[in-house]
Structure formats: structure tokens, C-alpha cells
PDB file of C-alpha atoms in Angstrom:
ATOM      1  CA  MET A   1      57.522  56.161 104.532  1.00  0.00           C
ATOM      2  CA  GLU A   2      53.784  56.244 105.251  1.00  0.00           C
ATOM      3  CA  ARG A   3      53.036  55.206 101.679  1.00  0.00           C
ATOM      4  CA  LEU A   4      55.532  52.322 101.883  1.00  0.00           C
ATOM      5  CA  LEU A   5      53.930  51.116 105.103  1.00  0.00           C
ATOM      6  CA  TRP A   6      50.465  51.264 103.484  1.00  0.00           C
ATOM      7  CA  CYS A   7      51.721  49.224 100.492  1.00  0.00           C
ATOM      8  CA  PHE A   8      53.265  46.667 102.840  1.00  0.00           C
ATOM      9  CA  LEU A   9      49.987  46.273 104.734  1.00  0.00           C
ATOM     10  CA  VAL A  10      47.997  45.908 101.494  1.00  0.00           C
ATOM     11  CA  LEU A  11      50.404  43.252 100.161  1.00  0.00           C
ATOM     12  CA  ASN A  12      50.289  41.392 103.463  1.00  0.00           C
ATOM     13  CA  SER A  13      46.493  41.413 103.397  1.00  0.00           C
ATOM     14  CA  PHE A  14      46.422  40.188  99.784  1.00  0.00           C
ATOM     15  CA  SER A  15      48.816  37.303 100.442  1.00  0.00           C
ATOM     16  CA  SER A  16      46.755  36.158 103.426  1.00  0.00           C
ATOM     17  CA  VAL A  17      43.676  35.930 101.173  1.00  0.00           C
ATOM     18  CA  LEU A  18      45.644  33.706  98.819  1.00  0.00           C
ATOM     19  CA  GLY A  19      47.026  31.683 101.737  1.00  0.00           C
ATOM     20  CA  GLN A  20      45.188  29.615 104.290  1.00  0.00           C
ATOM     21  CA  THR A  21      41.440  30.249 104.169  1.00  0.00           C
ATOM     22  CA  ASP A  22      38.818  28.947 106.589  1.00  0.00           C
ATOM     23  CA  LEU A  23      35.913  27.626 104.506  1.00  0.00           C
ATOM     24  CA  HIS A  24      33.904  26.295 107.440  1.00  0.00           C
ATOM     25  CA  GLU A  25      30.249  25.957 106.356  1.00  0.00           C
ATOM     26  CA  LYS A  26      31.164  27.216 102.865  1.00  0.00           C
ATOM     27  CA  ALA A  27      31.183  25.455  99.487  1.00  0.00           C
ATOM     28  CA  PHE A  28      32.639  26.041  96.036  1.00  0.00           C
ATOM     29  CA  VAL A  29      29.836  26.531  93.506  1.00  0.00           C
ATOM     30  CA  PHE A  30      30.312  25.707  89.813  1.00  0.00           C
ATOM     31  CA  PRO A  31      27.065  27.083  88.366  1.00  0.00           C
ATOM     32  CA  LYS A  32      27.486  26.122  84.709  1.00  0.00           C
ATOM     33  CA  GLU A  33      29.272  23.774  82.341  1.00  0.00           C
ATOM     34  CA  SER A  34      32.711  24.929  81.192  1.00  0.00           C
ATOM     35  CA  ASP A  35      36.254  23.803  80.482  1.00  0.00           C
ATOM     36  CA  TYR A  36      37.803  26.753  82.319  1.00  0.00           C
ATOM     37  CA  SER A  37      36.231  26.871  85.804  1.00  0.00           C
ATOM     38  CA  TYR A  38      38.091  24.948  88.482  1.00  0.00           C
ATOM     39  CA  VAL A  39      39.720  25.169  91.911  1.00  0.00           C
ATOM     40  CA  SER A  40      43.364  24.253  92.418  1.00  0.00           C
ATOM     41  CA  LEU A  41      44.217  23.003  95.917  1.00  0.00           C
ATOM     42  CA  LYS A  42      47.713  23.568  97.282  1.00  0.00           C
ATOM     43  CA  THR A  43      49.603  21.218  99.568  1.00  0.00           C
ATOM     44  CA  GLN A  44      53.211  20.290 100.265  1.00  0.00           C
ATOM     45  CA  LEU A  45      53.927  16.579 100.486  1.00  0.00           C
ATOM     46  CA  LYS A  46      57.441  15.677 101.603  1.00  0.00           C
ATOM     47  CA  THR A  47      57.243  11.912 101.053  1.00  0.00           C
ATOM     48  CA  PRO A  48      55.328   9.735  98.557  1.00  0.00           C
ATOM     49  CA  LEU A  49      51.878   8.651  99.662  1.00  0.00           C
ATOM     50  CA  THR A  50      51.442   4.961 100.469  1.00  0.00           C
ATOM     51  CA  ALA A  51      47.963   5.428 101.939  1.00  0.00           C
ATOM     52  CA  PHE A  52      45.290   8.107 101.966  1.00  0.00           C
ATOM     53  CA  THR A  53      41.702   9.028 102.765  1.00  0.00           C
ATOM     54  CA  VAL A  54      39.766  11.702 100.864  1.00  0.00           C
ATOM     55  CA  CYS A  55      36.382  12.866 102.173  1.00  0.00           C
ATOM     56  CA  LEU A  56      34.078  15.510 100.731  1.00  0.00           C
ATOM     57  CA  TYR A  57      30.517  16.601 100.034  1.00  0.00           C
ATOM     58  CA  PHE A  58      29.143  17.334  96.581  1.00  0.00           C
ATOM     59  CA  TYR A  59      25.741  18.265  95.220  1.00  0.00           C
ATOM     60  CA  THR A  60      24.812  17.946  91.546  1.00  0.00           C
ATOM     61  CA  GLU A  61      21.986  16.901  89.231  1.00  0.00           C
ATOM     62  CA  LEU A  62      24.344  15.433  86.611  1.00  0.00           C
ATOM     63  CA  ALA A  63      24.297  11.752  87.692  1.00  0.00           C
ATOM     64  CA  PRO A  64      21.553  10.579  85.286  1.00  0.00           C
ATOM     65  CA  ILE A  65      22.817  12.846  82.493  1.00  0.00           C
ATOM     66  CA  ARG A  66      26.567  12.326  82.060  1.00  0.00           C
ATOM     67  CA  ASP A  67      29.951  11.584  83.655  1.00  0.00           C
ATOM     68  CA  TYR A  68      31.689  14.140  85.893  1.00  0.00           C
ATOM     69  CA  SER A  69      34.876  14.519  87.921  1.00  0.00           C
ATOM     70  CA  ILE A  70      34.724  14.769  91.712  1.00  0.00           C
ATOM     71  CA  PHE A  71      38.404  14.829  92.775  1.00  0.00           C
ATOM     72  CA  SER A  72      41.453  14.863  90.491  1.00  0.00           C
ATOM     73  CA  TYR A  73      45.051  14.462  91.767  1.00  0.00           C
ATOM     74  CA  ALA A  74      47.644  14.429  88.990  1.00  0.00           C
ATOM     75  CA  THR A  75      51.414  14.299  88.742  1.00  0.00           C
ATOM     76  CA  LYS A  76      53.541  14.926  85.681  1.00  0.00           C
ATOM     77  CA  GLU A  77      54.166  11.188  85.480  1.00  0.00           C
ATOM     78  CA  GLN A  78      50.523  10.075  85.891  1.00  0.00           C
ATOM     79  CA  TYR A  79      47.508  12.352  85.477  1.00  0.00           C
ATOM     80  CA  ASN A  80      45.174   9.837  87.129  1.00  0.00           C
ATOM     81  CA  GLU A  81      47.326   9.454  90.224  1.00  0.00           C
ATOM     82  CA  ILE A  82      44.072   9.702  92.202  1.00  0.00           C
ATOM     83  CA  LEU A  83      40.753  10.181  90.444  1.00  0.00           C
ATOM     84  CA  ILE A  84      37.272   9.983  91.957  1.00  0.00           C
ATOM     85  CA  TYR A  85      34.754  10.177  89.139  1.00  0.00           C
ATOM     86  CA  TRP A  86      31.080   9.515  88.496  1.00  0.00           C
ATOM     87  CA  SER A  87      30.589   7.296  85.427  1.00  0.00           C
ATOM     88  CA  LYS A  88      27.015   7.338  84.101  1.00  0.00           C
ATOM     89  CA  GLY A  89      25.511   3.870  84.050  1.00  0.00           C
ATOM     90  CA  LYS A  90      28.441   2.361  85.983  1.00  0.00           C
ATOM     91  CA  GLY A  91      28.728   4.162  89.312  1.00  0.00           C
ATOM     92  CA  TYR A  92      31.732   5.627  91.083  1.00  0.00           C
ATOM     93  CA  SER A  93      35.096   5.171  89.395  1.00  0.00           C
ATOM     94  CA  PHE A  94      38.093   5.233  91.750  1.00  0.00           C
ATOM     95  CA  SER A  95      41.558   5.311  90.164  1.00  0.00           C
ATOM     96  CA  VAL A  96      45.030   5.072  91.688  1.00  0.00           C
ATOM     97  CA  ARG A  97      48.122   5.362  89.475  1.00  0.00           C
ATOM     98  CA  GLY A  98      45.963   5.080  86.369  1.00  0.00           C
ATOM     99  CA  ARG A  99      44.201   1.838  87.368  1.00  0.00           C
ATOM    100  CA  GLU A 100      40.449   1.919  87.986  1.00  0.00           C
ATOM    101  CA  VAL A 101      37.912   0.061  90.104  1.00  0.00           C
ATOM    102  CA  LEU A 102      34.164   0.636  89.964  1.00  0.00           C
ATOM    103  CA  PHE A 103      31.728   0.890  92.861  1.00  0.00           C
ATOM    104  CA  GLN A 104      28.112   0.437  91.867  1.00  0.00           C
ATOM    105  CA  SER A 105      25.950   3.002  93.597  1.00  0.00           C
ATOM    106  CA  PRO A 106      22.833   4.928  92.638  1.00  0.00           C
ATOM    107  CA  GLY A 107      23.495   8.558  91.765  1.00  0.00           C
ATOM    108  CA  ASN A 108      22.007  10.944  94.310  1.00  0.00           C
ATOM    109  CA  THR A 109      20.253  13.751  92.475  1.00  0.00           C
ATOM    110  CA  ASP A 110      17.910  14.947  95.210  1.00  0.00           C
ATOM    111  CA  ALA A 111      20.339  15.605  98.074  1.00  0.00           C
ATOM    112  CA  PRO A 112      23.986  16.440  98.811  1.00  0.00           C
ATOM    113  CA  THR A 113      26.231  13.356  98.853  1.00  0.00           C
ATOM    114  CA  HIS A 114      29.111  12.644 101.226  1.00  0.00           C
ATOM    115  CA  ILE A 115      31.871  10.292 100.079  1.00  0.00           C
ATOM    116  CA  CYS A 116      35.103   8.999 101.588  1.00  0.00           C
ATOM    117  CA  ALA A 117      37.625   7.107  99.461  1.00  0.00           C
ATOM    118  CA  THR A 118      40.522   5.231 101.070  1.00  0.00           C
ATOM    119  CA  TRP A 119      43.490   3.261  99.731  1.00  0.00           C
ATOM    120  CA  GLU A 120      46.590   1.651 101.193  1.00  0.00           C
ATOM    121  CA  SER A 121      49.602   0.333  99.312  1.00  0.00           C
ATOM    122  CA  ALA A 122      50.454  -2.488 101.748  1.00  0.00           C
ATOM    123  CA  SER A 123      47.256  -4.443 101.056  1.00  0.00           C
ATOM    124  CA  GLY A 124      46.054  -2.728  97.877  1.00  0.00           C
ATOM    125  CA  ILE A 125      42.620  -2.384  99.495  1.00  0.00           C
ATOM    126  CA  ALA A 126      40.433   0.450  98.163  1.00  0.00           C
ATOM    127  CA  GLU A 127      37.247   1.490  99.932  1.00  0.00           C
ATOM    128  CA  LEU A 128      34.431   3.866  99.093  1.00  0.00           C
ATOM    129  CA  TRP A 129      31.903   5.121 101.633  1.00  0.00           C
ATOM    130  CA  VAL A 130      28.765   6.907 100.416  1.00  0.00           C
ATOM    131  CA  ASN A 131      26.738   8.841 102.977  1.00  0.00           C
ATOM    132  CA  GLY A 132      28.328   6.893 105.807  1.00  0.00           C
ATOM    133  CA  LYS A 133      27.744   3.474 104.207  1.00  0.00           C
ATOM    134  CA  PRO A 134      30.649   1.297 102.985  1.00  0.00           C
ATOM    135  CA  GLN A 135      30.678  -0.272  99.532  1.00  0.00           C
ATOM    136  CA  VAL A 136      32.292  -3.666  98.882  1.00  0.00           C
ATOM    137  CA  ARG A 137      36.096  -3.404  99.189  1.00  0.00           C
ATOM    138  CA  LYS A 138      38.198  -3.744  96.016  1.00  0.00           C
ATOM    139  CA  SER A 139      41.847  -4.519  95.187  1.00  0.00           C
ATOM    140  CA  LEU A 140      43.813  -1.691  93.575  1.00  0.00           C
ATOM    141  CA  GLN A 141      47.533  -1.080  92.898  1.00  0.00           C
ATOM    142  CA  LYS A 142      49.078  -3.090  95.731  1.00  0.00           C
ATOM    143  CA  GLY A 143      52.661  -1.943  96.394  1.00  0.00           C
ATOM    144  CA  ALA A 144      52.322   1.398  94.571  1.00  0.00           C
ATOM    145  CA  SER A 145      53.252   4.835  95.905  1.00  0.00           C
ATOM    146  CA  LEU A 146      51.959   8.225  94.801  1.00  0.00           C
ATOM    147  CA  GLY A 147      54.000  11.220  93.700  1.00  0.00           C
ATOM    148  CA  THR A 148      54.395  14.340  95.817  1.00  0.00           C
ATOM    149  CA  ASP A 149      54.528  17.042  93.138  1.00  0.00           C
ATOM    150  CA  ALA A 150      50.769  17.078  92.641  1.00  0.00           C
ATOM    151  CA  SER A 151      48.149  19.180  90.912  1.00  0.00           C
ATOM    152  CA  ILE A 152      44.878  18.746  92.833  1.00  0.00           C
ATOM    153  CA  ILE A 153      41.811  19.998  90.987  1.00  0.00           C
ATOM    154  CA  LEU A 154      38.130  20.311  91.888  1.00  0.00           C
ATOM    155  CA  GLY A 155      35.550  20.880  89.163  1.00  0.00           C
ATOM    156  CA  GLN A 156      37.468  19.354  86.245  1.00  0.00           C
ATOM    157  CA  GLU A 157      39.270  16.144  85.319  1.00  0.00           C
ATOM    158  CA  GLN A 158      42.931  16.495  84.352  1.00  0.00           C
ATOM    159  CA  ASP A 159      43.928  14.746  81.122  1.00  0.00           C
ATOM    160  CA  ALA A 160      47.347  16.365  81.501  1.00  0.00           C
ATOM    161  CA  PHE A 161      49.142  17.861  84.490  1.00  0.00           C
ATOM    162  CA  ALA A 162      47.043  20.875  85.614  1.00  0.00           C
ATOM    163  CA  GLY A 163      45.140  21.033  82.340  1.00  0.00           C
ATOM    164  CA  ALA A 164      43.525  19.444  79.252  1.00  0.00           C
ATOM    165  CA  PHE A 165      40.035  19.864  80.687  1.00  0.00           C
ATOM    166  CA  ASP A 166      36.881  18.634  78.928  1.00  0.00           C
ATOM    167  CA  ARG A 167      33.609  20.459  79.597  1.00  0.00           C
ATOM    168  CA  ASN A 168      31.763  17.143  79.257  1.00  0.00           C
ATOM    169  CA  GLN A 169      33.572  15.883  82.382  1.00  0.00           C
ATOM    170  CA  CYS A 170      33.235  18.989  84.543  1.00  0.00           C
ATOM    171  CA  LEU A 171      31.188  19.215  87.724  1.00  0.00           C
ATOM    172  CA  VAL A 172      28.160  21.490  87.725  1.00  0.00           C
ATOM    173  CA  GLY A 173      27.012  22.010  91.298  1.00  0.00           C
ATOM    174  CA  ASP A 174      28.544  22.416  94.758  1.00  0.00           C
ATOM    175  CA  ILE A 175      31.523  20.796  96.458  1.00  0.00           C
ATOM    176  CA  GLY A 176      32.849  21.322  99.977  1.00  0.00           C
ATOM    177  CA  ASP A 177      34.269  19.894 103.202  1.00  0.00           C
ATOM    178  CA  VAL A 178      37.206  18.522 101.210  1.00  0.00           C
ATOM    179  CA  ASN A 179      39.681  16.892 103.585  1.00  0.00           C
ATOM    180  CA  MET A 180      42.568  14.519 102.913  1.00  0.00           C
ATOM    181  CA  TRP A 181      44.728  12.412 105.218  1.00  0.00           C
ATOM    182  CA  GLY A 182      47.970  10.585 104.437  1.00  0.00           C
ATOM    183  CA  PHE A 183      46.613   7.440 106.076  1.00  0.00           C
ATOM    184  CA  VAL A 184      43.463   5.306 106.107  1.00  0.00           C
ATOM    185  CA  LEU A 185      40.769   6.367 108.536  1.00  0.00           C
ATOM    186  CA  SER A 186      39.034   3.625 110.512  1.00  0.00           C
ATOM    187  CA  PRO A 187      35.317   2.908 109.914  1.00  0.00           C
ATOM    188  CA  GLU A 188      34.525   4.662 113.189  1.00  0.00           C
ATOM    189  CA  GLU A 189      36.500   7.733 112.131  1.00  0.00           C
ATOM    190  CA  ILE A 190      34.831   7.814 108.692  1.00  0.00           C
ATOM    191  CA  ASN A 191      31.411   7.724 110.316  1.00  0.00           C
ATOM    192  CA  ALA A 192      32.508  10.517 112.663  1.00  0.00           C
ATOM    193  CA  VAL A 193      33.664  12.606 109.661  1.00  0.00           C
ATOM    194  CA  TYR A 194      30.289  12.006 108.020  1.00  0.00           C
ATOM    195  CA  THR A 195      28.594  13.453 111.090  1.00  0.00           C
ATOM    196  CA  GLY A 196      30.887  16.491 111.259  1.00  0.00           C
ATOM    197  CA  GLY A 197      34.274  15.415 112.699  1.00  0.00           C
ATOM    198  CA  THR A 198      37.653  16.161 111.071  1.00  0.00           C
ATOM    199  CA  PHE A 199      40.453  14.234 112.865  1.00  0.00           C
ATOM    200  CA  SER A 200      43.108  16.831 111.936  1.00  0.00           C
ATOM    201  CA  PRO A 201      43.621  16.207 108.204  1.00  0.00           C
ATOM    202  CA  ASN A 202      47.338  16.409 107.373  1.00  0.00           C
ATOM    203  CA  VAL A 203      47.238  16.763 103.563  1.00  0.00           C
ATOM    204  CA  LEU A 204      44.198  18.967 102.868  1.00  0.00           C
ATOM    205  CA  TYR A 205      42.186  20.666 105.616  1.00  0.00           C
ATOM    206  CA  TRP A 206      39.009  22.501 104.612  1.00  0.00           C
ATOM    207  CA  GLU A 207      39.263  24.952 107.493  1.00  0.00           C
ATOM    208  CA  GLU A 208      42.860  25.933 106.616  1.00  0.00           C
ATOM    209  CA  LEU A 209      42.743  25.532 102.848  1.00  0.00           C
ATOM    210  CA  ASN A 210      45.250  26.903 100.363  1.00  0.00           C
ATOM    211  CA  TYR A 211      43.469  27.248  97.031  1.00  0.00           C
ATOM    212  CA  GLU A 212      43.202  29.211  93.814  1.00  0.00           C
ATOM    213  CA  ALA A 213      39.836  29.577  92.070  1.00  0.00           C
ATOM    214  CA  ASN A 214      39.749  30.032  88.293  1.00  0.00           C
ATOM    215  CA  GLY A 215      36.891  30.945  85.973  1.00  0.00           C
ATOM    216  CA  GLU A 216      33.318  31.147  87.251  1.00  0.00           C
ATOM    217  CA  VAL A 217      33.622  29.662  90.741  1.00  0.00           C
ATOM    218  CA  PHE A 218      31.860  31.120  93.759  1.00  0.00           C
ATOM    219  CA  VAL A 219      32.163  30.573  97.511  1.00  0.00           C
ATOM    220  CA  LYS A 220      28.711  30.316  99.070  1.00  0.00           C
ATOM    221  CA  PRO A 221      27.090  28.920 102.254  1.00  0.00           C
ATOM    222  CA  GLN A 222      26.762  25.143 102.256  1.00  0.00           C
ATOM    223  CA  LEU A 223      23.405  23.535 101.424  1.00  0.00           C
ATOM    224  CA  TRP A 224      24.054  20.489 103.644  1.00  0.00           C
TER     225      TRP A 224
END
């Protein structure tokens, strides 16, 4: 009986590590180029998304060198359901349901970068904020809705559902404070997030994150 109780406690402890994890003041570190290192984020969406906001920090020296993925949300129907991507020579690429808009912005290689991307179906308006500053609004996929059965990946771009990674599109560096809401944050709220607020994210919450790390990924103190 004692042995059974010990096993039960060990299993309980193990499942809690794989469950909700508080990553406050922590970051995922991808120290080298690969096609096998990534973090899968877990969430349960009950209804299709018709609006969202994604905010996060990242830190990399890749901007003048090559493209890289920042945030990849795929469904079995569309692997670029949401994609935030740095495109060398072009700027930030923001895709919804496979359609892309570009936001021209200099790549930050000397400091961590904070971005927020927002989209709403009703107007089709897409926004990108970089270090608390808004870029010019764009039109993107008015009337669309996003699937709920999602594979959300950090560190790699998905060219198929939960896979088909290309090492030439991977992130090398740090990423953290990843939060996602099923609605569009106001400019005031985005600026508050940039300065450390959270506004109770209801899709992904960095301080109660369900994730699975694969390959050479490390959790380390944030550098921002």
C-alpha cells in the first residue's frame, strides 16, 4: 500500500509539471539552428476565433541574416491559420487563414523586441505593434473565422499540421511572455501589456502555460 501511495504521488507530481506552469520572468531559449527544437503550446478553444491578440517578446540576431518564425498557429485545414514571421528584406509578415500582409519595420538585433498582433473578422483590420508603437493598419481576411483544433508552435514554422519544419525558418534566440486573447486589445491595453500588464489572457497565459518542449530548448531567466 505504501508503495502504491508513493507511485501515486510521483505520477501526480509528474503530471503537474506537464500541466500548467508559471513562467513568470522566464523565457524559452533556442540556442542553435535545428529542425527539431520547438515548443508546443496547449489550449482548448470551444468556438472558432473571430478576433485575437497575440503579444510576446523575442530576442534574436537573425534579422539581417535570414527569415525566421515567431508564432505559428496551424490547423489541419490551414497550416498558416495564424503566422507571425520575420521576412528578411521585407519586414514582419502577418498571415491569417493563409493570406499575408507585410509590415515594414527595421529588425532589432541589439535588444529584445516586444510585438502585439491583432486581427478581427468583422472589419478585417490587422494591426502590428512593435515595442509599443503601432504600424499602419492593414486589411486581412474580412469575414473569416479560425479553427479550434490548433497546433501552436514556437521556434519553428509549420508547413504541415504540427510538423514539416525547416531549419532555415527556425528561431535562434529567446522568446517569452507569450499571451493570447480571443479578442482585440485596445491601444491603451496594448501599451499596458508592453509595460508589464496582462489583462487576463483567455487563450494562452504565460503564467499558467500548458506546453511541451522538444529538442534542445531551455527555460532560463528573461533578458528583458
